[in-house]
C-alpha cells in the first residue's frame, strides 16, 4: 500500500532480499495490479497481495506464508501456516497489523482513527 508509511518501510526493508528470490514489489495502487485484484476505482486496498503464477493470488497472512514457501530458509513458516490453529493466529496477527497500518507508520489521521461508540 503506497499510501501507508509502515508498508513502504517494510517493502523497502525486504525488497532487496526478496528480489534475490525473484519477488518484485509493486504498489497496490498501480492500475494493472488493481485490475488483477478486482479493486474498483477509489477502493482502498485492504491487505497485502501476492500475485503468483497461473493467475493465482493470495491476500493477507496467506500472502506472507506463500512468499515464505518460495524461500528455503523461510519455508518452515509456510509449513507451520498449514496447521489450522497457526493459520488462525497468523491471520489474527496480520488482521491486527492491517487494521492499524496507517497509525503504525506515524500517519494516523482522523480518516484512519478507530472510534469507540
PDB file of C-alpha atoms in Angstrom:
ATOM      1  CA  UNK A   1       0.000   0.000   0.000  1.00  0.00           C
ATOM      2  CA  UNK A   2       1.883   3.062  -1.251  1.00  0.00           C
ATOM      3  CA  UNK A   3      -0.340   5.265   0.937  1.00  0.00           C
ATOM      4  CA  UNK A   4       0.931   3.541   4.092  1.00  0.00           C
ATOM      5  CA  UNK A   5       4.238   4.660   5.615  1.00  0.00           C
ATOM      6  CA  UNK A   6       4.670   1.400   7.580  1.00  0.00           C
ATOM      7  CA  UNK A   7       4.003  -0.638   4.422  1.00  0.00           C
ATOM      8  CA  UNK A   8       6.510   1.381   2.401  1.00  0.00           C
ATOM      9  CA  UNK A   9       9.071   0.875   5.165  1.00  0.00           C
ATOM     10  CA  UNK A  10       8.549  -2.882   5.240  1.00  0.00           C
ATOM     11  CA  UNK A  11       8.713  -3.082   1.439  1.00  0.00           C
ATOM     12  CA  UNK A  12      11.897  -1.003   1.370  1.00  0.00           C
ATOM     13  CA  UNK A  13      13.495  -3.192   4.007  1.00  0.00           C
ATOM     14  CA  UNK A  14      12.592  -6.532   2.412  1.00  0.00           C
ATOM     15  CA  UNK A  15      12.648  -5.699  -1.328  1.00  0.00           C
ATOM     16  CA  UNK A  16      16.411  -6.189  -1.780  1.00  0.00           C
ATOM     17  CA  UNK A  17      16.347  -9.563  -0.028  1.00  0.00           C
ATOM     18  CA  UNK A  18      13.179 -10.827  -1.716  1.00  0.00           C
ATOM     19  CA  UNK A  19      14.246  -9.622  -5.157  1.00  0.00           C
ATOM     20  CA  UNK A  20      17.159 -12.048  -4.946  1.00  0.00           C
ATOM     21  CA  UNK A  21      14.496 -14.806  -4.821  1.00  0.00           C
ATOM     22  CA  UNK A  22      12.623 -13.405  -7.817  1.00  0.00           C
ATOM     23  CA  UNK A  23       9.945 -11.400  -5.989  1.00  0.00           C
ATOM     24  CA  UNK A  24       9.048  -7.904  -7.197  1.00  0.00           C
ATOM     25  CA  UNK A  25       7.204  -5.328  -5.105  1.00  0.00           C
ATOM     26  CA  UNK A  26       4.504  -3.232  -6.784  1.00  0.00           C
ATOM     27  CA  UNK A  27       2.251  -0.725  -5.024  1.00  0.00           C
ATOM     28  CA  UNK A  28      -1.370  -1.834  -4.728  1.00  0.00           C
ATOM     29  CA  UNK A  29      -2.313   1.467  -6.381  1.00  0.00           C
ATOM     30  CA  UNK A  30      -0.722   0.571  -9.744  1.00  0.00           C
ATOM     31  CA  UNK A  31      -3.529   0.236 -12.354  1.00  0.00           C
ATOM     32  CA  UNK A  32      -2.628  -3.263 -13.593  1.00  0.00           C
ATOM     33  CA  UNK A  33      -2.398  -4.550 -10.006  1.00  0.00           C
ATOM     34  CA  UNK A  34      -5.794  -3.026  -9.145  1.00  0.00           C
ATOM     35  CA  UNK A  35      -7.315  -4.671 -12.223  1.00  0.00           C
ATOM     36  CA  UNK A  36      -5.782  -8.050 -11.386  1.00  0.00           C
ATOM     37  CA  UNK A  37      -7.126  -7.845  -7.823  1.00  0.00           C
ATOM     38  CA  UNK A  38     -10.534  -6.615  -8.966  1.00  0.00           C
ATOM     39  CA  UNK A  39     -10.344  -3.370  -6.980  1.00  0.00           C
ATOM     40  CA  UNK A  40     -12.792  -0.687  -8.050  1.00  0.00           C
ATOM     41  CA  UNK A  41     -11.551   2.874  -8.733  1.00  0.00           C
ATOM     42  CA  UNK A  42     -11.001   4.668  -5.452  1.00  0.00           C
ATOM     43  CA  UNK A  43     -11.381   1.484  -3.397  1.00  0.00           C
ATOM     44  CA  UNK A  44      -8.525   1.343  -0.889  1.00  0.00           C
ATOM     45  CA  UNK A  45      -6.552  -1.897  -0.728  1.00  0.00           C
ATOM     46  CA  UNK A  46      -7.387  -3.896   2.389  1.00  0.00           C
ATOM     47  CA  UNK A  47      -4.300  -6.087   2.640  1.00  0.00           C
ATOM     48  CA  UNK A  48      -1.053  -7.204   1.052  1.00  0.00           C
ATOM     49  CA  UNK A  49      -1.477  -9.288  -2.073  1.00  0.00           C
ATOM     50  CA  UNK A  50       0.820 -11.867  -3.619  1.00  0.00           C
ATOM     51  CA  UNK A  51       0.197 -12.379  -7.314  1.00  0.00           C
ATOM     52  CA  UNK A  52       1.508 -15.824  -8.162  1.00  0.00           C
ATOM     53  CA  UNK A  53       1.911 -17.524 -11.492  1.00  0.00           C
ATOM     54  CA  UNK A  54      -1.044 -19.060 -13.227  1.00  0.00           C
ATOM     55  CA  UNK A  55      -3.347 -16.199 -12.248  1.00  0.00           C
ATOM     56  CA  UNK A  56      -3.392 -17.211  -8.589  1.00  0.00           C
ATOM     57  CA  UNK A  57      -3.438 -14.550  -5.898  1.00  0.00           C
ATOM     58  CA  UNK A  58      -3.191 -14.651  -2.130  1.00  0.00           C
ATOM     59  CA  UNK A  59      -4.008 -11.958   0.413  1.00  0.00           C
ATOM     60  CA  UNK A  60      -3.081 -11.071   3.972  1.00  0.00           C
ATOM     61  CA  UNK A  61      -1.329 -13.669   6.111  1.00  0.00           C
ATOM     62  CA  UNK A  62      -1.774 -16.253   3.371  1.00  0.00           C
ATOM     63  CA  UNK A  63       0.228 -13.995   1.013  1.00  0.00           C
ATOM     64  CA  UNK A  64       3.054 -13.787   3.535  1.00  0.00           C
ATOM     65  CA  UNK A  65       3.122 -17.566   4.004  1.00  0.00           C
ATOM     66  CA  UNK A  66       3.085 -18.173   0.231  1.00  0.00           C
ATOM     67  CA  UNK A  67       6.055 -15.836  -0.169  1.00  0.00           C
ATOM     68  CA  UNK A  68       7.820 -17.783   2.604  1.00  0.00           C
ATOM     69  CA  UNK A  69       7.084 -21.003   0.723  1.00  0.00           C
ATOM     70  CA  UNK A  70       9.426 -19.942  -2.078  1.00  0.00           C
ATOM     71  CA  UNK A  71      12.410 -19.199   0.179  1.00  0.00           C
ATOM     72  CA  UNK A  72      14.337 -22.177   1.529  1.00  0.00           C
ATOM     73  CA  UNK A  73      15.075 -20.701   4.966  1.00  0.00           C
ATOM     74  CA  UNK A  74      11.534 -19.281   5.392  1.00  0.00           C
ATOM     75  CA  UNK A  75       9.804 -22.454   4.198  1.00  0.00           C
ATOM     76  CA  UNK A  76       9.134 -23.614   7.823  1.00  0.00           C
ATOM     77  CA  UNK A  77       6.821 -20.580   8.250  1.00  0.00           C
ATOM     78  CA  UNK A  78       4.774 -21.790   5.279  1.00  0.00           C
ATOM     79  CA  UNK A  79       4.698 -25.308   6.699  1.00  0.00           C
ATOM     80  CA  UNK A  80       3.576 -24.038  10.125  1.00  0.00           C
ATOM     81  CA  UNK A  81       0.872 -21.935   8.444  1.00  0.00           C
ATOM     82  CA  UNK A  82      -0.738 -25.163   7.162  1.00  0.00           C
ATOM     83  CA  UNK A  83      -1.646 -26.052  10.767  1.00  0.00           C
ATOM     84  CA  UNK A  84      -5.153 -24.609  11.311  1.00  0.00           C
ATOM     85  CA  UNK A  85      -4.523 -23.079  14.741  1.00  0.00           C
ATOM     86  CA  UNK A  86      -1.291 -21.446  13.493  1.00  0.00           C
ATOM     87  CA  UNK A  87      -3.080 -20.167  10.372  1.00  0.00           C
ATOM     88  CA  UNK A  88      -5.744 -18.552  12.584  1.00  0.00           C
ATOM     89  CA  UNK A  89      -3.077 -16.959  14.789  1.00  0.00           C
ATOM     90  CA  UNK A  90      -1.169 -15.618  11.775  1.00  0.00           C
ATOM     91  CA  UNK A  91      -4.423 -14.338  10.266  1.00  0.00           C
ATOM     92  CA  UNK A  92      -5.357 -12.571  13.505  1.00  0.00           C
ATOM     93  CA  UNK A  93      -1.893 -11.005  13.830  1.00  0.00           C
ATOM     94  CA  UNK A  94      -1.961  -9.863  10.211  1.00  0.00           C
ATOM     95  CA  UNK A  95      -5.511  -8.522  10.626  1.00  0.00           C
ATOM     96  CA  UNK A  96      -4.403  -6.500  13.664  1.00  0.00           C
ATOM     97  CA  UNK A  97      -1.500  -5.020  11.707  1.00  0.00           C
ATOM     98  CA  UNK A  98      -3.579  -4.337   8.599  1.00  0.00           C
ATOM     99  CA  UNK A  99      -6.301  -2.511  10.527  1.00  0.00           C
ATOM    100  CA  UNK A 100      -3.699  -0.268  12.186  1.00  0.00           C
ATOM    101  CA  UNK A 101      -1.087   0.026   9.451  1.00  0.00           C
ATOM    102  CA  UNK A 102      -1.633   3.732   8.834  1.00  0.00           C
ATOM    103  CA  UNK A 103      -1.278   4.568  12.522  1.00  0.00           C
ATOM    104  CA  UNK A 104       1.792   2.348  12.962  1.00  0.00           C
ATOM    105  CA  UNK A 105       3.634   4.375  10.357  1.00  0.00           C
ATOM    106  CA  UNK A 106       3.003   7.606  12.246  1.00  0.00           C
ATOM    107  CA  UNK A 107       0.393   8.806   9.782  1.00  0.00           C
ATOM    108  CA  UNK A 108      -2.659   8.152  11.909  1.00  0.00           C
ATOM    109  CA  UNK A 109      -5.206  10.742  10.980  1.00  0.00           C
ATOM    110  CA  UNK A 110      -8.876  11.200  11.547  1.00  0.00           C
ATOM    111  CA  UNK A 111      -9.747   9.122   8.463  1.00  0.00           C
ATOM    112  CA  UNK A 112      -7.859   6.141   9.907  1.00  0.00           C
ATOM    113  CA  UNK A 113      -8.832   6.581  13.552  1.00  0.00           C
ATOM    114  CA  UNK A 114     -10.784   3.888  15.341  1.00  0.00           C
ATOM    115  CA  UNK A 115     -13.857   5.266  17.056  1.00  0.00           C
ATOM    116  CA  UNK A 116     -15.483   3.611  20.045  1.00  0.00           C
ATOM    117  CA  UNK A 117     -19.141   4.498  20.418  1.00  0.00           C
TER     118      UNK A 117
END
